[in-house]
Coordinates of N, CA and C in Angstrom, one line a residue:
X1 N 121.0 102.6 71.5 CA 120.0 103.2 70.6 C 120.6 103.7 69.3
X2 N 120.0 103.3 68.2 CA 120.6 103.6 66.9 C 120.3 105.1 66.5
X3 N 121.0 105.5 65.5 CA 121.0 106.9 65.1 C 119.6 107.3 64.6
X4 N 118.9 106.4 63.9 CA 117.5 106.7 63.5 C 116.6 107.0 64.7
X5 N 116.7 106.2 65.7 CA 115.9 106.3 66.9 C 116.2 107.6 67.7
X6 N 117.5 107.9 67.7 CA 117.9 109.1 68.4 C 117.3 110.4 67.7
X7 N 117.4 110.3 66.3 CA 116.8 111.4 65.6 C 115.3 111.5 65.7
X8 N 114.6 110.3 65.8 CA 113.2 110.3 66.0 C 112.8 110.9 67.4
X9 N 113.6 110.5 68.4 CA 113.3 111.0 69.7 C 113.6 112.6 69.8
X10 N 114.6 113.0 69.2 CA 114.9 114.5 69.1 C 113.8 115.2 68.5
X11 N 113.3 114.7 67.4 CA 112.2 115.3 66.6 C 110.9 115.4 67.5
X12 N 110.6 114.3 68.2 CA 109.5 114.2 69.0 C 109.6 115.2 70.2
X13 N 110.8 115.3 70.8 CA 111.0 116.2 71.9 C 110.8 117.7 71.5
X14 N 111.4 118.0 70.3 CA 111.2 119.4 69.8 C 109.8 119.7 69.5
X15 N 109.0 118.7 69.0 CA 107.6 118.9 68.7 C 106.8 119.2 70.0
X16 N 107.2 118.4 71.1 CA 106.5 118.6 72.4 C 106.8 120.1 72.8
X17 N 108.0 120.5 72.8 CA 108.4 121.9 73.3 C 107.7 122.9 72.4
X18 N 107.7 122.8 71.1 CA 107.1 123.8 70.3 C 105.6 123.8 70.5
X19 N 104.9 122.7 70.7 CA 103.5 122.6 71.0 C 103.2 123.2 72.3
X20 N 104.0 123.0 73.3 CA 103.7 123.6 74.6 C 103.9 125.1 74.6
X21 N 104.9 125.6 73.9 CA 105.1 127.0 73.8 C 103.9 127.7 73.1
X22 N 103.4 127.1 72.1 CA 102.3 127.6 71.3 C 101.0 127.6 72.2
X23 N 100.8 126.5 73.0 CA 99.7 126.4 73.8 C 99.6 127.5 74.9
X24 N 100.8 127.7 75.5 CA 100.8 128.7 76.6 C 100.7 130.1 76.0
X25 N 101.3 130.3 74.8 CA 101.2 131.6 74.1 C 99.8 132.0 73.8
X26 N 99.0 131.0 73.4 CA 97.6 131.2 73.0 C 96.7 131.2 74.2
X27 N 96.8 130.2 75.1 CA 95.8 130.1 76.2 C 96.3 130.7 77.5
X28 N 97.6 131.0 77.6 CA 98.1 131.4 78.9 C 98.4 130.2 79.7
X29 N 99.0 130.5 80.9 CA 99.3 129.4 81.8 C 98.1 129.1 82.7
X30 N 97.4 128.1 82.4 CA 96.2 127.7 83.1 C 96.2 126.2 83.4
X31 N 95.4 125.7 84.3 CA 95.3 124.3 84.5 C 94.9 123.6 83.2
X32 N 94.0 124.2 82.5 CA 93.5 123.7 81.2 C 94.6 123.5 80.2
X33 N 95.4 124.5 80.0 CA 96.5 124.4 79.1 C 97.6 123.4 79.5
X34 N 97.8 123.3 80.8 CA 98.7 122.2 81.3 C 98.2 120.8 81.1
X35 N 96.9 120.7 81.2 CA 96.3 119.3 80.9 C 96.5 118.9 79.5
X36 N 96.4 119.9 78.6 CA 96.7 119.6 77.2 C 98.2 119.3 76.9
X37 N 99.1 120.0 77.6 CA 100.5 119.7 77.5 C 100.8 118.4 78.1
X38 N 100.1 118.1 79.2 CA 100.3 116.8 79.8 C 99.9 115.6 78.9
X39 N 98.9 115.8 78.1 CA 98.4 114.7 77.2 C 99.5 114.5 76.2
X40 N 100.2 115.5 75.7 CA 101.2 115.4 74.7 C 102.5 114.7 75.3
X41 N 102.7 115.0 76.6 CA 103.9 114.4 77.3 C 103.6 112.9 77.5
X42 N 102.4 112.5 77.8 CA 102.0 111.1 77.9 C 102.3 110.4 76.6
X43 N 102.0 111.0 75.5 CA 102.2 110.4 74.2 C 103.7 110.1 74.0
X44 N 104.6 111.0 74.4 CA 106.0 110.9 74.3 C 106.5 109.8 75.3
X45 N 105.9 109.8 76.5 CA 106.3 108.7 77.5 C 105.9 107.3 77.0
X46 N 104.9 107.2 76.2 CA 104.4 105.9 75.7 C 105.4 105.3 74.7
X47 N 106.3 106.1 74.2 CA 107.3 105.6 73.3 C 108.5 105.1 74.1
X48 N 108.3 104.0 74.8 CA 109.2 103.5 75.8 C 110.6 103.2 75.2
X49 N 110.7 102.9 73.9 CA 111.9 102.6 73.3 C 112.9 103.7 73.4
X50 N 112.4 105.0 73.6 CA 113.3 106.1 73.7 C 113.9 106.3 75.1
X51 N 113.4 105.6 76.1 CA 113.8 105.8 77.5 C 114.3 104.6 78.2
X52 N 114.9 103.7 77.5 CA 115.3 102.4 78.1 C 116.6 102.5 78.9
X53 N 116.8 101.5 79.7 CA 118.0 101.4 80.6 C 119.3 101.5 79.9
X54 N 119.4 101.0 78.6 CA 120.7 101.0 78.0 C 121.2 102.5 77.7
X55 N 120.2 103.4 77.5 CA 120.6 104.8 77.4 C 120.6 105.6 78.7
X56 N 119.6 105.2 79.6 CA 119.4 105.9 80.8 C 119.4 104.9 82.0
X57 N 120.6 104.5 82.5 CA 120.6 103.5 83.5 C 120.2 104.1 84.9
X58 N 119.8 103.2 85.8 CA 119.6 103.6 87.2 C 120.9 103.9 87.8
X59 N 120.9 104.7 88.9 CA 122.1 105.0 89.6 C 122.6 103.8 90.4
X60 N 123.9 103.9 90.6 CA 124.6 102.9 91.5 C 125.1 103.6 92.7
X61 N 125.0 103.0 93.8 CA 125.5 103.6 95.1 C 124.3 104.1 95.9
X62 N 124.6 105.3 96.6 CA 123.6 105.7 97.6 C 122.4 106.5 97.0
X63 N 122.6 107.1 95.9 CA 121.5 108.0 95.3 C 120.3 107.1 94.9
X64 N 119.1 107.5 95.4 CA 117.9 106.7 95.0 C 117.3 107.0 93.6
X65 N 117.8 108.0 93.0 CA 117.3 108.3 91.6 C 118.4 109.0 90.8
X66 N 118.2 108.9 89.5 CA 119.0 109.6 88.5 C 118.1 110.6 87.7
X67 N 118.6 111.7 87.4 CA 117.8 112.7 86.7 C 118.6 113.1 85.4
X68 N 118.1 112.8 84.3 CA 118.7 113.1 83.0 C 118.0 114.3 82.3
X69 N 118.7 115.3 81.9 CA 118.1 116.4 81.2 C 118.1 116.0 79.7
X70 N 116.9 116.0 79.1 CA 116.8 115.6 77.7 C 116.9 116.9 76.8
X71 N 116.3 118.0 77.2 CA 116.3 119.2 76.3 C 115.8 120.4 77.2
X72 N 116.2 121.6 76.6 CA 115.7 122.8 77.2 C 115.8 123.9 76.1
X73 N 115.0 125.0 76.3 CA 115.1 126.1 75.4 C 116.4 126.9 75.7
X74 N 116.9 127.8 74.8 CA 118.1 128.6 75.1 C 118.0 129.4 76.3
X75 N 116.7 129.9 76.7 CA 116.5 130.7 77.9 C 116.3 129.8 79.1
X76 N 116.6 128.5 79.0 CA 116.5 127.6 80.1 C 115.1 127.3 80.5
X77 N 114.1 127.6 79.6 CA 112.7 127.2 79.9 C 112.4 126.0 79.1
X78 N 111.2 125.5 79.3 CA 110.6 124.3 78.7 C 111.6 123.2 78.7
X79 N 112.0 122.8 79.9 CA 113.0 121.8 80.2 C 112.4 120.4 80.4
X80 N 112.9 119.4 79.7 CA 112.4 118.1 79.8 C 113.5 117.2 80.4
X81 N 113.0 116.4 81.4 CA 113.9 115.5 82.1 C 113.3 114.1 82.1
X82 N 114.2 113.1 82.3 CA 113.8 111.7 82.6 C 114.4 111.4 83.9
X83 N 113.5 111.0 84.8 CA 113.9 110.5 86.2 C 113.8 109.0 86.2
X84 N 114.9 108.4 86.7 CA 115.0 106.9 86.9 C 115.0 106.7 88.4
X85 N 113.9 106.2 89.0 CA 113.8 106.2 90.4 C 113.8 104.7 90.9
X86 N 114.7 104.5 91.8 CA 114.8 103.1 92.4 C 113.6 102.8 93.3
X87 N 113.3 101.6 93.6 CA 112.2 101.3 94.5 C 112.4 101.9 95.8
X88 N 111.3 102.5 96.4 CA 111.3 103.1 97.7 C 111.8 104.5 97.7
X89 N 112.2 105.1 96.5 CA 112.6 106.5 96.4 C 111.4 107.4 96.9
X90 N 111.7 108.3 97.8 CA 110.7 109.3 98.3 C 111.3 110.7 98.3
X91 N 110.4 111.6 98.0 CA 110.7 113.0 98.0 C 109.7 113.7 98.9
X92 N 110.1 114.4 99.9 CA 109.2 115.1 100.9 C 108.3 116.2 100.1
X93 N 107.3 116.7 100.8 CA 106.5 117.7 100.1 C 107.4 118.9 99.7
X94 N 107.1 119.4 98.5 CA 107.9 120.5 97.9 C 107.0 121.2 96.8
X95 N 107.5 122.4 96.5 CA 106.9 123.1 95.3 C 107.9 123.2 94.2
X96 N 107.5 123.7 93.1 CA 108.4 123.8 92.0 C 108.7 125.3 91.6
X97 N 107.9 126.2 91.9 CA 108.0 127.6 91.5 C 108.0 127.8 90.0
X98 N 107.5 126.8 89.3 CA 107.3 126.8 87.8 C 106.3 125.7 87.6
X99 N 105.6 125.8 86.4 CA 104.7 124.7 86.1 C 105.5 123.4 85.8
X100 N 104.8 122.3 86.0 CA 105.4 121.0 85.7 C 104.4 120.0 85.3
X101 N 104.7 119.1 84.4 CA 103.9 118.0 84.0 C 104.7 116.7 84.2
X102 N 104.1 115.6 84.6 CA 104.8 114.4 84.9 C 104.0 113.3 84.2
X103 N 104.7 112.4 83.5 CA 104.2 111.2 82.8 C 105.1 110.0 83.0
X104 N 104.4 108.9 83.3 CA 105.2 107.7 83.5 C 105.5 106.9 82.2
X105 N 106.8 106.6 82.1 CA 107.2 105.6 81.1 C 107.0 104.2 81.6
X106 N 107.4 104.0 82.8 CA 107.2 102.7 83.4 C 107.2 102.9 84.9
X107 N 106.4 102.1 85.6 CA 106.3 102.2 87.1 C 105.1 103.0 87.5
X108 N 105.1 103.2 88.8 CA 104.0 103.8 89.5 C 104.5 104.9 90.5
X109 N 104.1 106.1 90.4 CA 104.6 107.2 91.3 C 103.4 107.7 92.1
X110 N 103.5 107.6 93.4 CA 102.4 108.0 94.3 C 102.6 109.5 94.7
X111 N 101.7 110.3 94.3 CA 101.8 111.8 94.6 C 100.7 112.1 95.6
X112 N 101.1 112.8 96.7 CA 100.2 113.4 97.6 C 100.2 114.9 97.4
X113 N 99.1 115.5 97.2 CA 99.0 117.0 97.0 C 98.6 117.7 98.3
X114 N 99.1 118.9 98.5 CA 98.8 119.6 99.8 C 98.4 121.0 99.5
X115 N 97.8 121.6 100.4 CA 97.5 123.1 100.4 C 98.1 123.7 101.6
X116 N 98.8 124.8 101.4 CA 99.4 125.5 102.6 C 98.3 126.3 103.3
X117 N 98.1 126.1 104.6 CA 97.0 126.7 105.3 C 97.4 128.0 106.1
X118 N 98.7 128.2 106.3 CA 99.2 129.3 107.2 C 99.3 130.6 106.5
X119 N 98.9 130.7 105.2 CA 99.0 131.9 104.3 C 100.4 132.4 104.1
X120 N 101.4 131.7 104.5 CA 102.7 132.1 104.2 C 103.1 131.7 102.8
X121 N 104.2 132.3 102.3 CA 104.7 132.0 101.0 C 106.2 131.6 100.9
X122 N 106.9 131.9 102.0 CA 108.3 131.6 102.0 C 108.7 130.6 103.1
X123 N 110.0 130.6 103.5 CA 110.5 129.7 104.5 C 109.9 130.1 105.9
X124 N 110.0 129.2 106.8 CA 109.5 129.5 108.2 C 108.3 128.5 108.5
X125 N 107.4 129.0 109.4 CA 106.3 128.2 109.8 C 105.5 127.9 108.6
X126 N 105.0 126.6 108.4 CA 104.2 126.2 107.3 C 103.3 125.0 107.7
X127 N 102.0 125.3 107.6 CA 101.0 124.2 108.0 C 100.4 123.8 106.7
X128 N 100.5 122.5 106.4 CA 99.9 121.9 105.2 C 98.8 121.0 105.5
X129 N 97.8 120.9 104.6 CA 96.7 120.0 104.7 C 96.7 119.2 103.4
X130 N 96.5 117.9 103.5 CA 96.5 117.0 102.3 C 95.2 117.2 101.6
X131 N 95.2 117.4 100.3 CA 94.0 117.6 99.5 C 93.6 116.4 98.6
X132 N 94.6 115.7 98.1 CA 94.3 114.6 97.2 C 95.5 113.7 96.9
X133 N 95.2 112.6 96.4 CA 96.3 111.6 96.0 C 96.2 111.4 94.5
X134 N 97.3 111.4 93.8 CA 97.3 111.1 92.4 C 98.3 110.0 92.1
X135 N 98.0 108.9 91.5 CA 98.9 107.9 91.1 C 99.3 108.1 89.6
X136 N 100.6 108.4 89.4 CA 101.1 108.6 88.0 C 101.6 107.2 87.6
X137 N 101.0 106.7 86.5 CA 101.4 105.4 85.9 C 101.3 105.5 84.4
X138 N 101.8 104.6 83.6 CA 101.6 104.7 82.2 C 100.2 105.0 81.8
X139 N 100.0 106.0 81.0 CA 98.6 106.4 80.6 C 97.9 107.4 81.5
X140 N 98.5 107.7 82.7 CA 97.9 108.6 83.7 C 99.0 109.4 84.3
X141 N 98.9 110.7 84.0 CA 100.0 111.7 84.5 C 99.3 112.7 85.4
X142 N 100.1 113.8 85.6 CA 99.5 114.9 86.3 C 100.2 116.2 85.9
X143 N 99.5 117.3 86.2 CA 100.1 118.7 85.9 C 100.0 119.5 87.1
X144 N 101.1 120.3 87.3 CA 101.2 121.1 88.5 C 101.4 122.6 88.2
X145 N 100.7 123.5 88.8 CA 100.9 124.9 88.7 C 102.1 125.3 89.5
X146 N 102.7 126.5 89.3 CA 103.9 126.8 90.1 C 103.8 126.8 91.6
X147 N 102.6 127.1 92.2 CA 102.5 127.1 93.6 C 102.1 125.8 94.2
X148 N 101.7 124.8 93.4 CA 101.3 123.5 93.9 C 102.3 122.8 94.7
X149 N 101.9 122.1 95.7 CA 102.8 121.4 96.6 C 102.5 119.9 96.5
X150 N 103.5 119.0 96.4 CA 103.3 117.6 96.4 C 104.5 116.8 96.9
X151 N 104.2 115.6 97.4 CA 105.3 114.7 97.8 C 105.2 113.5 96.8
X152 N 106.3 112.8 96.7 CA 106.5 111.7 95.7 C 107.0 110.5 96.4
X153 N 106.5 109.3 96.0 CA 107.1 108.1 96.4 C 107.0 107.1 95.2
X154 N 108.1 106.4 94.9 CA 108.1 105.3 93.9 C 107.3 104.1 94.5
X155 N 106.1 103.9 94.1 CA 105.3 102.8 94.6 C 105.5 101.5 93.9
X156 N 106.5 101.5 93.0 CA 106.7 100.3 92.2 C 107.7 99.4 92.9
X157 N 107.6 98.1 92.7 CA 108.6 97.2 93.3 C 109.9 97.2 92.4
X158 N 109.8 97.8 91.3 CA 111.0 97.9 90.3 C 111.4 99.3 90.1
X159 N 112.5 99.5 89.4 CA 112.9 100.8 89.0 C 111.9 101.4 88.1
X160 N 111.5 102.7 88.4 CA 110.5 103.4 87.6 C 111.1 104.5 86.8
X161 N 110.4 104.9 85.7 CA 110.9 105.9 84.8 C 109.8 106.9 84.5
X162 N 110.1 108.2 84.7 CA 109.1 109.3 84.6 C 109.7 110.4 83.7
X163 N 108.9 111.0 82.9 CA 109.3 112.2 82.2 C 108.7 113.4 83.0
X164 N 109.6 114.4 83.2 CA 109.2 115.7 83.9 C 109.4 116.8 82.9
X165 N 108.4 117.6 82.6 CA 108.4 118.7 81.7 C 108.1 119.9 82.5
X166 N 109.0 120.9 82.5 CA 108.9 122.0 83.4 C 109.0 123.4 82.6
X167 N 108.4 124.4 83.2 CA 108.5 125.7 82.6 C 109.8 126.4 82.7
X168 N 110.6 125.9 83.6 CA 112.0 126.4 83.8 C 112.9 125.3 84.3
X169 N 114.2 125.3 83.9 CA 115.1 124.3 84.2 C 115.2 124.2 85.8
X170 N 115.0 123.0 86.3 CA 114.9 122.8 87.8 C 116.2 123.2 88.5
X171 N 117.3 123.0 87.8 CA 118.6 123.3 88.5 C 118.9 124.8 88.6
X172 N 118.0 125.6 87.9 CA 118.2 127.1 88.0 C 117.3 127.7 89.1
X173 N 116.4 126.9 89.7 CA 115.4 127.4 90.7 C 116.0 127.4 92.1
X174 N 116.1 128.6 92.6 CA 116.8 128.7 93.9 C 115.9 129.1 95.1
X175 N 114.6 129.2 94.8 CA 113.6 129.7 95.8 C 112.6 128.6 96.1
X176 N 112.8 127.4 95.6 CA 111.8 126.3 95.8 C 111.8 126.0 97.3
X177 N 110.7 125.5 97.8 CA 110.5 125.1 99.2 C 110.3 123.7 99.4
X178 N 110.9 123.1 100.5 CA 110.6 121.8 100.9 C 109.9 121.9 102.3
X179 N 109.0 121.0 102.6 CA 108.1 121.2 103.8 C 108.3 120.0 104.7
X180 N 108.4 120.2 106.0 CA 108.5 119.2 107.0 C 107.1 119.1 107.7
X181 N 106.4 118.1 107.4 CA 105.0 118.0 108.0 C 105.0 117.9 109.5
X182 N 106.0 117.2 110.0 CA 106.1 117.0 111.5 C 106.4 118.3 112.2
X183 N 107.4 119.0 111.7 CA 107.8 120.2 112.4 C 107.0 121.4 112.0
X184 N 106.2 121.2 110.9 CA 105.4 122.3 110.3 C 106.3 123.5 109.9
X185 N 107.3 123.2 109.1 CA 108.2 124.2 108.7 C 108.4 124.1 107.1
X186 N 108.9 125.2 106.6 CA 109.3 125.3 105.2 C 110.7 125.8 105.1
X187 N 111.5 125.2 104.3 CA 112.9 125.6 104.1 C 113.2 125.6 102.6
X188 N 114.2 126.5 102.3 CA 114.6 126.6 100.9 C 115.3 125.3 100.4
X189 N 114.9 124.8 99.3 CA 115.4 123.5 98.7 C 116.6 123.8 97.8
X190 N 117.6 123.1 98.0 CA 118.8 123.2 97.2 C 118.5 122.9 95.7
X191 N 119.1 123.6 94.8 CA 118.8 123.3 93.4 C 119.1 121.8 93.0
X192 N 118.3 121.3 92.1 CA 118.4 119.9 91.7 C 119.8 119.7 91.0
X193 N 120.3 118.5 91.3 CA 121.6 118.0 90.7 C 121.2 117.1 89.5
X194 N 121.8 117.4 88.3 CA 121.5 116.6 87.2 C 122.5 115.5 87.0
X195 N 122.1 114.3 86.8 CA 123.0 113.1 86.6 C 123.7 113.3 85.3
X196 N 123.0 113.7 84.2 CA 123.6 113.8 82.9 C 122.8 114.7 82.0
X197 N 123.4 115.6 81.2 CA 122.7 116.5 80.3 C 123.0 115.9 78.9
X198 N 121.9 115.8 78.1 CA 122.1 115.3 76.8 C 122.8 116.3 75.9

């Protein structure tokens, strides 16, 4: 990627973050404000030249995905990531404990959303019911509130690329939960490991 494109990408990312901050400052954190942020994230994802394999390669070895941090605020909020997911990559049901928007650069991400039925909020017994399915693909993304629960699968036959824009840096979150549907349990999820920070 040449210097001009790097500068263009940096400017576009800063514009996304500034716009998201203004949106939440004015409207508060609502599904409506996240839908508006999601739309801006999709515009950034559509600039595929910013997110190609020469700058952000797929992982080699056992890891099914790579997670690149693109930007974050000084307070570790408004964090933008690029995930590069190999075919068949799956993530069990989990929450984020912060808002999140997802947009596809390339590929198809199958999301199943769940509602927790046992009225619990932490680790331990957890009964989930599936509420809907959302396919994230170029031009179609999704927005999640902090308590939303979803599972992810790369439904593409090829390596897929997704932008994740979150209210707080994922690697700082220590109380996220992962759910086991078969055992009906919730356990604390280890903080995310970043492949590379820009």
